[in-house]
Coordinates of C-alpha atoms and ligand atoms in Angstrom, one line a residue:
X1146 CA 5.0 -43.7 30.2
X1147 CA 8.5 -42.3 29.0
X1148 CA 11.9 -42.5 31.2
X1149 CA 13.3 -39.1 32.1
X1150 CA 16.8 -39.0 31.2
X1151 CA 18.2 -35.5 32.7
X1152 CA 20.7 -33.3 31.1
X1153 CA 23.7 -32.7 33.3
X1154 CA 24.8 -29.1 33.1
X1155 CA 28.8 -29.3 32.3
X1156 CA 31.2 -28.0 34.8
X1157 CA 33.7 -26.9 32.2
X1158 CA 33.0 -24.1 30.0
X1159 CA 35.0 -26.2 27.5
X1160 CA 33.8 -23.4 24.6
X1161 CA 34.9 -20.1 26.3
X1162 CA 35.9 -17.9 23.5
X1163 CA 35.0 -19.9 20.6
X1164 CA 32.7 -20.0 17.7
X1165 CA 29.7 -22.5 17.1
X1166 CA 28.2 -23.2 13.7
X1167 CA 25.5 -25.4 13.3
X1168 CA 22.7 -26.4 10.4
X1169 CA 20.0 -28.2 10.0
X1170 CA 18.7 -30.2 7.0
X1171 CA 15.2 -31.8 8.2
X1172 CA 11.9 -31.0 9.2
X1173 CA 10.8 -28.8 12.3
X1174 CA 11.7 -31.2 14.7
X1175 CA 15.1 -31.4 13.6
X1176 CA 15.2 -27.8 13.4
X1177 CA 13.9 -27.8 17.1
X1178 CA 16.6 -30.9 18.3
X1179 CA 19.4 -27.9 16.9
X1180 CA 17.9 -25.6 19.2
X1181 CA 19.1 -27.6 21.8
X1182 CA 22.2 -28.2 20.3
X1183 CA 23.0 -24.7 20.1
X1184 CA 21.5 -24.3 24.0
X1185 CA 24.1 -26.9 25.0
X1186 CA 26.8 -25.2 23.1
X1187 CA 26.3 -22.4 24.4
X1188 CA 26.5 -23.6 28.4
X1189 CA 29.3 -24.2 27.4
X1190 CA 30.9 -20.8 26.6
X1191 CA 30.5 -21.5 22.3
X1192 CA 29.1 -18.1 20.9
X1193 CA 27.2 -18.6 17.4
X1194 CA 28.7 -17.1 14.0
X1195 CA 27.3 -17.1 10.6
X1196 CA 30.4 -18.0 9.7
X1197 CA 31.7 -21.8 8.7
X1198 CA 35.6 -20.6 7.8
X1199 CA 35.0 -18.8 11.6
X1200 CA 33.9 -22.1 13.3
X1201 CA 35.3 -23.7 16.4
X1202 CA 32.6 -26.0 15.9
X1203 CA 30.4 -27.3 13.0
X1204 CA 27.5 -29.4 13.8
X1205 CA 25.7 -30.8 11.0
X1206 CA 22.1 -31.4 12.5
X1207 CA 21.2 -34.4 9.1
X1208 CA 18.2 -35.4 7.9
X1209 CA 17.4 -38.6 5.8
X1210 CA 13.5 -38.6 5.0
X1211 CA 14.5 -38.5 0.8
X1212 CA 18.1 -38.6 -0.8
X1213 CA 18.4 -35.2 -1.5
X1214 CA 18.4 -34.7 1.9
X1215 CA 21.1 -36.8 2.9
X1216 CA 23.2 -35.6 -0.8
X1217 CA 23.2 -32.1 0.6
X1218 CA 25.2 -33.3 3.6
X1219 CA 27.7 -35.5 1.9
X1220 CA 28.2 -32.8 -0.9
X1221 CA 29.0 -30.1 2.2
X1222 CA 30.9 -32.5 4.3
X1223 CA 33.2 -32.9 0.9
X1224 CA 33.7 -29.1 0.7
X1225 CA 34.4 -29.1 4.8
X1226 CA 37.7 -31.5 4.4
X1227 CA 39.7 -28.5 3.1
X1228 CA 38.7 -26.2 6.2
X1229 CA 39.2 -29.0 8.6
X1230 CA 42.8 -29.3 7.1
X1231 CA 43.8 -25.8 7.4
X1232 CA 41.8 -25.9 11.0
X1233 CA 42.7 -29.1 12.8
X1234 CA 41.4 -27.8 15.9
X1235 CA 38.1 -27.3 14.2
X1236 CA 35.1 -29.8 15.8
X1237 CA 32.9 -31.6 12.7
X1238 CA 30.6 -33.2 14.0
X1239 CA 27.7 -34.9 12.0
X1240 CA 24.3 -36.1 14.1
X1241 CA 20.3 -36.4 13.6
X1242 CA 18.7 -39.2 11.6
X1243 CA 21.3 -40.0 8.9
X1244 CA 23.3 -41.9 12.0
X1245 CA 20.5 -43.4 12.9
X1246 CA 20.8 -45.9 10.0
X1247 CA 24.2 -48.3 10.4
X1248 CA 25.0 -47.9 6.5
X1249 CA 24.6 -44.0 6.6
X1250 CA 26.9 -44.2 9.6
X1251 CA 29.1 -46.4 8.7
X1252 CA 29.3 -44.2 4.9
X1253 CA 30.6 -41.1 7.1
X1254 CA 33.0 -42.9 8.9
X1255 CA 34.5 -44.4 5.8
X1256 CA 34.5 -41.6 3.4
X1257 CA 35.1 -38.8 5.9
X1258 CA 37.5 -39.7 8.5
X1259 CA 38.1 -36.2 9.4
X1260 CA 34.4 -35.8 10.8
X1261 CA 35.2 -35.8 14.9
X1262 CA 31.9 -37.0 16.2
X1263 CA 29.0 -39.3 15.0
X1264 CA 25.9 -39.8 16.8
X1265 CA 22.0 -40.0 16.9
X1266 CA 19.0 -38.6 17.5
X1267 CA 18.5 -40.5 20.9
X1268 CA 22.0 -39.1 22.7
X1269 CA 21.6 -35.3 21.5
X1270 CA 21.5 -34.6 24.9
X1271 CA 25.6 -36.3 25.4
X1272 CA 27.1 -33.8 23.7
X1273 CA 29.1 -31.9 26.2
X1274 CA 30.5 -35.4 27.2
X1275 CA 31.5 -36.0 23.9
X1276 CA 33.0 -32.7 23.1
X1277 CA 34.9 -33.2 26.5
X1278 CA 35.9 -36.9 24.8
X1279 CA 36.9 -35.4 21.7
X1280 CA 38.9 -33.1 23.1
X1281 CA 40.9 -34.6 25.5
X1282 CA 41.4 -37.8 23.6
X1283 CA 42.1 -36.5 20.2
X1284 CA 40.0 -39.4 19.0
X1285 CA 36.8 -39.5 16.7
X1286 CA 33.5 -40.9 18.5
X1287 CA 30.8 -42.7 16.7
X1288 CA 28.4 -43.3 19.1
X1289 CA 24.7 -43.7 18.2
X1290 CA 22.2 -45.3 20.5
X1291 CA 20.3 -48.4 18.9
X1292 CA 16.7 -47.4 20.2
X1293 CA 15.5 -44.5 22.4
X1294 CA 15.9 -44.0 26.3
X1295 CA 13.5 -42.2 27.7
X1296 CA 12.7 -38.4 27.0
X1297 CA 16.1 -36.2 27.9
X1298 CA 14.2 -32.8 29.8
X1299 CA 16.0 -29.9 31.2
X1300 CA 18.3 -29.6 27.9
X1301 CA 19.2 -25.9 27.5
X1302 CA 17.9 -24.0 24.3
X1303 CA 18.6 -21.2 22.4
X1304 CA 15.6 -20.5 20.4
X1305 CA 16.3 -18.8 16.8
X1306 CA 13.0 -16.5 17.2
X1307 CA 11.7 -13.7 20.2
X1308 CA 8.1 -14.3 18.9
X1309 CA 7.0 -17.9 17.8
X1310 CA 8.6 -20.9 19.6
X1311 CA 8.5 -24.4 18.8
X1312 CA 7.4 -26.9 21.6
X1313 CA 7.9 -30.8 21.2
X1314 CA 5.3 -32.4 22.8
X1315 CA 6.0 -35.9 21.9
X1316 CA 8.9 -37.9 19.9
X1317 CA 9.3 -40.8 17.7
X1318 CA 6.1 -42.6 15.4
X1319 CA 4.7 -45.7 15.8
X1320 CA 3.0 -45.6 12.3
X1321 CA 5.2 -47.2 9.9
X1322 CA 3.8 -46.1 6.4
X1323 CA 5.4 -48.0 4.2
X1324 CA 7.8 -45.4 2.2
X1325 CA 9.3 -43.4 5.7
X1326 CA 12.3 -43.8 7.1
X1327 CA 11.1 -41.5 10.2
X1328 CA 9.8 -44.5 12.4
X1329 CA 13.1 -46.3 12.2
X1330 CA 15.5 -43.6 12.9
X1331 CA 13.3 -42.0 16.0
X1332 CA 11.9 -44.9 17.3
X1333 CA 8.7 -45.4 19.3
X1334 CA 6.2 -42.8 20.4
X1335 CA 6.9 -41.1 23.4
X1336 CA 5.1 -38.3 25.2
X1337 CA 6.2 -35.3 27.2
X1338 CA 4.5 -34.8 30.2
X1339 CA 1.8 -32.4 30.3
X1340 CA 3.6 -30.3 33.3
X1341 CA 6.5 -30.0 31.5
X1342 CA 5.1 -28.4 28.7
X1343 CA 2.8 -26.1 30.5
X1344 CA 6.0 -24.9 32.2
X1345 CA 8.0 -24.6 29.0
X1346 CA 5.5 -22.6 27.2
X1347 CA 4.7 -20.2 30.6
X1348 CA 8.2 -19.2 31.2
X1349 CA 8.1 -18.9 27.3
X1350 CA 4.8 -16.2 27.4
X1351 CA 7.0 -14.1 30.3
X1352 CA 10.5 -14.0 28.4
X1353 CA 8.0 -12.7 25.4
X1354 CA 7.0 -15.3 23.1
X1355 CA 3.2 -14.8 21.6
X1356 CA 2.9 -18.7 19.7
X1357 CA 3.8 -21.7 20.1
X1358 CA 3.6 -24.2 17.6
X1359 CA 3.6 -28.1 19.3
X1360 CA 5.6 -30.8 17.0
X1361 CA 5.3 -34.5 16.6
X1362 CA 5.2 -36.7 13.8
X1363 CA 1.1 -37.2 14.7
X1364 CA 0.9 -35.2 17.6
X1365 CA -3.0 -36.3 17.6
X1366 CA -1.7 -39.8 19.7
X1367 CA -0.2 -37.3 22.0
X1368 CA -0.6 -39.4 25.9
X1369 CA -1.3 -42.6 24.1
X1370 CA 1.6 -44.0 26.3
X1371 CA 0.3 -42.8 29.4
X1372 CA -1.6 -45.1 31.7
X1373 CA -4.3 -42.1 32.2
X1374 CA -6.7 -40.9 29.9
X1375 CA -4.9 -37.5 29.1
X1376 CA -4.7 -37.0 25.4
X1377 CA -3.9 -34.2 22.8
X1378 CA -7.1 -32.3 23.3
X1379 CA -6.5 -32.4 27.1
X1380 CA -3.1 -30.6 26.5
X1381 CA -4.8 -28.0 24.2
X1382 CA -7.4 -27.1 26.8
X1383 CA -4.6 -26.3 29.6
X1384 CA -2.5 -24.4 27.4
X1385 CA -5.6 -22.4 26.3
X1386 CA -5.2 -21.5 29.9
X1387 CA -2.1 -19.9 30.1
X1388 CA -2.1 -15.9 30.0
X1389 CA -0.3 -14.1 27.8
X1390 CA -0.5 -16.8 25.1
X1391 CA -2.1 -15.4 21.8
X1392 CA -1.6 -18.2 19.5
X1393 CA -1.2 -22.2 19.3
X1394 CA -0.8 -24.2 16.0
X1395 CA 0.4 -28.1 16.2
X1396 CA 1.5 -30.1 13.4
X1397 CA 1.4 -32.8 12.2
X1398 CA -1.7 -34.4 12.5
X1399 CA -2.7 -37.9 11.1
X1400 CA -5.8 -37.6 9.5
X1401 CA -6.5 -41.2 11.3
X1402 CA -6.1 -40.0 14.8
X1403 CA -8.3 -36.2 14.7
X1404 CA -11.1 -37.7 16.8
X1405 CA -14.1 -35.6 17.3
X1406 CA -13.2 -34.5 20.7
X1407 CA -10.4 -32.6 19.3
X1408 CA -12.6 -31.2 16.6
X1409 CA -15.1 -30.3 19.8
X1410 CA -12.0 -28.7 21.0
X1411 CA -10.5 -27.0 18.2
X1412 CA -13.9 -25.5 17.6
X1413 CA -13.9 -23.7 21.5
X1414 CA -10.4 -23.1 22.0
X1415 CA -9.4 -19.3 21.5
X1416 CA -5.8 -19.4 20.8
X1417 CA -6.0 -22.5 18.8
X1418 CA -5.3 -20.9 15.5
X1419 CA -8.0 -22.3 12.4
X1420 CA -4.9 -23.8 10.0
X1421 CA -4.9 -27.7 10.6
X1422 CA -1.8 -29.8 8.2
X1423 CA -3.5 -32.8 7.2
X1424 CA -1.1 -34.7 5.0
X1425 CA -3.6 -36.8 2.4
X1426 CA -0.6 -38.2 0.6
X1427 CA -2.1 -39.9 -1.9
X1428 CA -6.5 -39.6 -3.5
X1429 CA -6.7 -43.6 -4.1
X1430 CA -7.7 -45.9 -1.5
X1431 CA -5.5 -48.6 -3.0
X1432 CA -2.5 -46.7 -3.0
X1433 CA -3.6 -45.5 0.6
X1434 CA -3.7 -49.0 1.6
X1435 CA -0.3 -49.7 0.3
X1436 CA 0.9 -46.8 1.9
X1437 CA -0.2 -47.9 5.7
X1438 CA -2.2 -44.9 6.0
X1439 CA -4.9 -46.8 8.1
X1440 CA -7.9 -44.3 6.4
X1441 CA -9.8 -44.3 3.4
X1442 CA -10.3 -41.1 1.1
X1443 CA -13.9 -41.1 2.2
X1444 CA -12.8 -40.4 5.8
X1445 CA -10.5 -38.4 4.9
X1446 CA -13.0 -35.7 3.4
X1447 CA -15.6 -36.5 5.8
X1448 CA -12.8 -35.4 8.3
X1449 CA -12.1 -32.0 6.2
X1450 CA -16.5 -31.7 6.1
X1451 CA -16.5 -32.0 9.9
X1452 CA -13.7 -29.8 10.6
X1453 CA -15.2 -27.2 7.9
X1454 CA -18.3 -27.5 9.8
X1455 CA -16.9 -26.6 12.7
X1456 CA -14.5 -23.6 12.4
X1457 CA -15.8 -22.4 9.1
X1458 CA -12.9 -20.5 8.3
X1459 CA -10.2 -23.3 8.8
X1460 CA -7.2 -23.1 6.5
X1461 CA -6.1 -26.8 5.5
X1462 CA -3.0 -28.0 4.3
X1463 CA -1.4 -31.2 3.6
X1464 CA 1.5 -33.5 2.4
X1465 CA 1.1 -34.8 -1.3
X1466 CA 3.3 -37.5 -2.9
X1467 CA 3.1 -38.9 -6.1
X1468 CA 4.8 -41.7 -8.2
X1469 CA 4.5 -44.1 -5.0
X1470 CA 5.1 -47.9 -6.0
X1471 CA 2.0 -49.3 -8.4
X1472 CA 0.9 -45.4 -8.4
X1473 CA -1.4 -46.0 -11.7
X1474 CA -2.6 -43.2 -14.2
X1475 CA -5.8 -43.5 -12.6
X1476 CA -4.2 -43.7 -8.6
X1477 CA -2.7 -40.2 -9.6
X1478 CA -5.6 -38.7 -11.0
X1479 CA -7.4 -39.0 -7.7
X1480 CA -4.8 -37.7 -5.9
X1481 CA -5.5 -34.4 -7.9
X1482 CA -9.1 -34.9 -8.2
X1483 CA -8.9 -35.0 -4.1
X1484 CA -6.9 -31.9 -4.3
X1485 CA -9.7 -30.1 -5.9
X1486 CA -12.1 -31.1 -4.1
X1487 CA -10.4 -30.4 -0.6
X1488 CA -8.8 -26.7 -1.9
X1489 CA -6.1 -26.8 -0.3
X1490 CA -4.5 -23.5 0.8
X1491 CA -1.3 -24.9 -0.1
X1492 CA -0.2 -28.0 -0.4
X1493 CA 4.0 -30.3 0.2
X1494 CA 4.1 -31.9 -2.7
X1495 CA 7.0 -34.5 -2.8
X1496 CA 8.2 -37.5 -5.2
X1497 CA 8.3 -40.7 -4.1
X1498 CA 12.1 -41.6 -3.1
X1499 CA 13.0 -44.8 -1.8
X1500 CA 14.5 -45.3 1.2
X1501 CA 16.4 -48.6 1.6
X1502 CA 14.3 -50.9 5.0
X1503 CA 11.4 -49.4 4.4
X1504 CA 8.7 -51.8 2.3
X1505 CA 7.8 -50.0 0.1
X1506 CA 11.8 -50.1 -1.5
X1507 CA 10.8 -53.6 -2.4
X1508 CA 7.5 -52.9 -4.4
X1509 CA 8.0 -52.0 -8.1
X1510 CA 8.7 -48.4 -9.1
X1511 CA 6.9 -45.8 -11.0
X1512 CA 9.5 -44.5 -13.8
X1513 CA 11.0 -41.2 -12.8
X1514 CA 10.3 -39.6 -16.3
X1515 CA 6.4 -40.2 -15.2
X1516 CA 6.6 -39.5 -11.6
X1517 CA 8.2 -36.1 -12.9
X1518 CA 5.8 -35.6 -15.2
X1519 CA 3.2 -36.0 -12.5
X1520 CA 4.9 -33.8 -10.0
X1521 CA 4.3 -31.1 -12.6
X1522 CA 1.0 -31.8 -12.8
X1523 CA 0.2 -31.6 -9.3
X1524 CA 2.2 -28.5 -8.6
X1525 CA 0.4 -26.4 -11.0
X1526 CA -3.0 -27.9 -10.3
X1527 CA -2.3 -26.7 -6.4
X1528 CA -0.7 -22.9 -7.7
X1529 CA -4.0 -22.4 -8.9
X1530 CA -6.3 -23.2 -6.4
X1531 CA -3.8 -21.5 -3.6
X1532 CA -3.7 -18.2 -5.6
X1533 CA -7.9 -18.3 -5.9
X1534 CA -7.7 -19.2 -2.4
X1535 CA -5.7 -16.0 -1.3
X1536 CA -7.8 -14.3 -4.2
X1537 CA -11.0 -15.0 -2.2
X1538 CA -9.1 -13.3 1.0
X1539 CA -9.5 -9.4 -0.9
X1540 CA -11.3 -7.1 1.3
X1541 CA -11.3 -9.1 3.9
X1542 CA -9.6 -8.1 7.3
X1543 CA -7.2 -10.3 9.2
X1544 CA -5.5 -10.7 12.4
X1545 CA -1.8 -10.3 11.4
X1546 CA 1.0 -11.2 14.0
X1547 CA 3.5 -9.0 12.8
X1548 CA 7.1 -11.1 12.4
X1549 CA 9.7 -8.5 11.4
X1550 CA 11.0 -6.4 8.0
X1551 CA 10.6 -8.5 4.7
X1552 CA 13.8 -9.7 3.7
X1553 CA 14.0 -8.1 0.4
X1554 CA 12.4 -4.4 1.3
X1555 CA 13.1 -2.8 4.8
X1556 CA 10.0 -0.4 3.9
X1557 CA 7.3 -3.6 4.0
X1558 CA 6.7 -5.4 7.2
X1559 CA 5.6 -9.2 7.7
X1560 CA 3.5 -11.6 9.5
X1561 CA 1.1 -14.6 9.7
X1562 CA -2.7 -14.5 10.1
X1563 CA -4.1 -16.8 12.0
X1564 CA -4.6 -19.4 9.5
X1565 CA -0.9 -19.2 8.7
X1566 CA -0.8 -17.0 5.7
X1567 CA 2.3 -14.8 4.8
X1568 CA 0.8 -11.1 4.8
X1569 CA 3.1 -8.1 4.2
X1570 CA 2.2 -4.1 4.6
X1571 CA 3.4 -1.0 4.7
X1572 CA 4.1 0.2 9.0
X1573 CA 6.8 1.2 11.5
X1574 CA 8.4 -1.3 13.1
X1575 CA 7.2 -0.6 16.4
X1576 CA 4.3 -3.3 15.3
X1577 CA 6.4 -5.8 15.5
X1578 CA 6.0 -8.5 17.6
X1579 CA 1.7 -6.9 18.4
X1580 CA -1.4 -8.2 16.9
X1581 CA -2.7 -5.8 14.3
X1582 CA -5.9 -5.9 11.7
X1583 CA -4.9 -6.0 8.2
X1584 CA -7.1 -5.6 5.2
X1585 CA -6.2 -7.8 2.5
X1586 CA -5.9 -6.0 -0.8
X1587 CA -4.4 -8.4 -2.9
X1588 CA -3.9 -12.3 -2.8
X1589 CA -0.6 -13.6 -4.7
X1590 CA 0.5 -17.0 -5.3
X1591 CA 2.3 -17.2 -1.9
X1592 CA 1.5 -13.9 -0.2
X1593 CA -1.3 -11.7 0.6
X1594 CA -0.5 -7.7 0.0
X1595 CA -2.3 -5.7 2.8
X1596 CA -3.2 -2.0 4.4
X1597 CA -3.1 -1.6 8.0
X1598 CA -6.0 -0.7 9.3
X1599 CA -6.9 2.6 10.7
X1600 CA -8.5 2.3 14.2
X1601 CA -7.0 -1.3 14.6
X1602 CA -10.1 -3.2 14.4
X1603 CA -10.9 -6.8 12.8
X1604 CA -14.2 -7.6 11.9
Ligands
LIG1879 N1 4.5 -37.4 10.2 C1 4.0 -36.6 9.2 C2 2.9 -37.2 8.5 O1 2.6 -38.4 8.7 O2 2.2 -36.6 7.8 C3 5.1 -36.3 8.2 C4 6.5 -36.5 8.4 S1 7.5 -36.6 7.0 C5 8.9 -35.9 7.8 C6 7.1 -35.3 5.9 C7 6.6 -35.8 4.6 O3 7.7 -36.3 3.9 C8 5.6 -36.8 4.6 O4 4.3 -36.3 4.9 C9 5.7 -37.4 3.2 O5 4.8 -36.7 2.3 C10 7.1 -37.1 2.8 N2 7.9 -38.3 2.7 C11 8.2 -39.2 3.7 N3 8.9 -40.3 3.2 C12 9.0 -40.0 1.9 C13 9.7 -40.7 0.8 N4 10.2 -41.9 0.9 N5 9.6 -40.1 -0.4 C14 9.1 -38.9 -0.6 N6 8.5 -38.2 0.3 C15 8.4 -38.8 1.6
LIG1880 FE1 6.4 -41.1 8.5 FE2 3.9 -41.9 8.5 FE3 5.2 -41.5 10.8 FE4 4.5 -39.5 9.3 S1 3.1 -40.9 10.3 S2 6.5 -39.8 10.2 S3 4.8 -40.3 7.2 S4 5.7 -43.1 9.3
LIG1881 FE1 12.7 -35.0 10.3 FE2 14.2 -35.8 8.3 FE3 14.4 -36.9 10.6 S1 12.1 -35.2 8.2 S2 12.4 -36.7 11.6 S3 14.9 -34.8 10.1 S4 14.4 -38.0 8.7

């Protein structure tokens, strides 16, 4: 079972007045971790702006899963030096899994010595000490902890949205497939405990919040650290308990780990919404293999047959990569022929990038010209198949949890179905944040257009 490390609330409102800035570059997990950074922040007095040139404090939240990633940061931390000049009192600081690895560290440090403060993903939860240390030291901190200590709970958080919330329910992967840097920069598996999350997402339901979505990297080995039998589908079966909650998705799941007591469960639970992310990766058992995946291609679709079976209107995603190391002609052509067999409502679809440690770095490489080529491919092959998919939805009528305005026309509203698809429709904004039935009248590419229903009903 994990360590607790508590957060300490700081004394000083070291931020009183001032102006916090902070952006992410990962995944929903990193985008959760900034959450916290900004709850932190803002015990501390900081007040968010839009605003870099405003900034009292910038707080690059980094990712490093593929280079363009990590190029993003180093290209913004270039155009930062010039504010940071003009500002001296301005706070950079740069944290999240591009510290994690020494040489990404060490490349900050080096190249941008005006950055204040360097750390991790497992000392998140130090930054008011550090800020303190920053402050009244005028000295830069690199501090990143080696491995993980514990799970840090009670960390204030300022959630970006009234209506959805994101929940981490475990952290770190013990997986290892052989092209991701994630295992090595969030080290092992660790699991929240159950009570804590009940409590998180009930106080949640009474400020407001209608969905939760639960995070991990494979969130279907949920409790395999505890010493009890408790596992994923034990969590989803008390949540479905709490009142007030309309909607829970979870992602990711490893198509490994979706046992069929989870399927059991997704098939009873109410508020378990039908869209399950299965990331396939690749169609060819080889490359599978290669990849660490630990399943073949034939469980894989026995696993999509199963969960079709069982909620017959599930919506299924997934992660795709091509041009992986050895990736053949033949390799990529059952990644798309999986692809069509699967339908995919829509599909990740990323190029293989290496990532220095990881061993896959070491195998021989696909030519980019050919990995792009396949990219293409694969892209257009999965543009089809979602805009037949969203074609099929016509006529049909759908629960619609209404988000907000678009952005590009105050006169259309927007929201998710249940199975995670973007609708928008004409209706006064009163809706927003309810439940409402929505007949689908057209299915775009990415979208679905729809009429609201007259007498509210779904069928
Ligand atoms: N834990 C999740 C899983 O196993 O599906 C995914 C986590 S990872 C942050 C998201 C996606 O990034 C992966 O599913 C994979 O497709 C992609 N990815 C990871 N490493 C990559 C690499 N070296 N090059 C290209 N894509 C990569
Ligand atoms: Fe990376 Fe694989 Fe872990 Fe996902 S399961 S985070 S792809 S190592
Ligand atoms: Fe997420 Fe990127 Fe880290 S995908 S876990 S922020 S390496």
């Amino acid at each position: 079972m994990a360590d607790l490390t508590r957060y300490e609330h700081p004394i000083k409102k070291l931020g009183q007045g001032k102006l916090m800035y902070i952006q992410s570059f990962g995944c929903q997990m990193n985008e959760r971790d900034s959450e916290s950074l900004a709850g932190m922040l803002e015990d501390l007095g900081y007040s968010p702006t839009d605003t870099q040139e405003k900034a009292d404090i910038i707080v690059l939240n980094t990712c490093c899963v593929r280079e363009t990633a990590e190029s993003k940061v180093f290209g913004l931390l270039g155009r930062l030096r010039k504010l940071k000049v003009a500002k001296p009192d301005l706070i950079l600081a740069v944290c999240g899994c591009m510290p994690q690895q020494e040489d990404a560290a060490k490349r900050i440090r080096h190249s941008f010595p005006f950055v204040d403060l360097i750390f991790g993903t497992h000392n998140i939860h130090e930054l008011p000490r550090m800020i303190h240390q920053v402050q009244e030291n005028h000295e830069a901190i690199l501090e990143v902890w080696a491995t993980e200590k514990g799970i840090s709970e009670n960390v204030p958080v300022r959630r970006k949205d009234k209506l959805k919330a994101w929940v981490t329910i475990m952290y770190g992967c013990n997986n290892f497939c052989t092209y991701c840097i994630v295992p090595y920069v969030r080290g092992r598996e660790r699991s929240r405990q159950p009570e804590e999350i009940v409590n998180e997402i009930t106080e949640l339901v009474q400020e407001g919040y209608k969905e939760v979505t639960l995070l991990g990297q494979n969130v279907n080995s949920y409790g395999k650290d505890f010493t009890n039998k408790y596992r994923f589908a034990d969590l989803l079966l008390d949540l479905e308990k709490i009142e007030g909650l309309e909607r829970i998705r979870f992602m990711t799941s490893h198509p490994r780990d979706f046992d069929q007591r989870l399927i059991d469960v997704i098939a009873s639970a109410k508020k378990v919404c039908e869209h399950y992310h299965l990331p396939a990766q690749a169609g060819s058992n080889r490359i599978l293999k290669l990849m660490n995946r630990g399943y073949t291609r034939e469980h894989y679709l026995e696993l999509i047959s199963k969960i079709k079976r069982a909620v017959p209107n599930a919506s299924i995603t997934a992660d795709l990569m091509v041009g992986f190391p050895g990736e053949t002609e033949e390799d990529f052509e059952d990644t798309l022929d999986l692809v069509k067999q699967v339908r995919y409502d829509s599909a990740f679809t990323f190029v293989y990038n290496i990532r220095s440690g990881t061993p896959a770095a070491k195998m021989e490489q696909v030519p980019e010209e050919v990995k792009s080529k396949r990219i293409q491919k694969l892209i257009e092959l999965q543009g089809h198949i979602s805009l037949e998919n969203n074609q099929m939805e016509e006529g049909r009528v759908l629960e619609v949890l209404v988000e907000g305005e678009t952005k590009t026309n105050p006169d259309l509203l927007a929201g998710r179905t249940r199975t995670n698809k973007l609708v928008v429709f004409k209706g006064a904004k009163d809706l927003i944040g309810k439940l409402v039935a929505i007949k689908i009248i057209k299915g775009r590419p990415n979208l679905l257009e729809g009429e609201l229903e007259p007498n509210g009903a779904i069928v």
